[in-house]
Steps between C-alpha positions, in 0.01 A plus 500: 500500500683702232869555550622859459725407207211337315273797567750763384594289200133474396447876546808575290420248226132599460518875568282711267799729431830419337780404736855422395802399705826628352860462605746789515567502125126495408501132411162340565500256791123447501174664395140437591226358280368848414829597330522181296136528390504873426823496301427160343838367613580130523617379841764278341853638528408845634735500800809711449361698208516876530170665596465703181589209275258261668210746514572655158591857593479695175848641563649156441232269353605349170821703490749246628596750774524363852284690747724743687750538217300720264523878487141543626566263791681778685165673548312189614318554832500127571880493490511820704284343771719190506809715541341701783354208691748221450835653421480819706285355779247784483126432510297595197235718663283562199542383145281541197626311200383574152647275237388343176506128435395286206248234594478181301 
């Protein structure tokens, strides 16, 4: 018999879409296999990195800017969703995110 935790963990880990768990300041807590494979990111030392820095958002990649501190970060829909859902306690009903990331 499969325990619920094992089942949900397996679904999360092997989902065919990218899933990321962030804390309230957009630091990465965990991500599923799809994200690490797609963005060619090493699993070593990823926890605590800012989402955009870890997944190479073109607004910050290679610039030395910390995700969330750049001028373009004020327009980031990912950060907007985090603010709505986590800091303001409002559900994010519908969200389409279009962003550019460097892969590799």
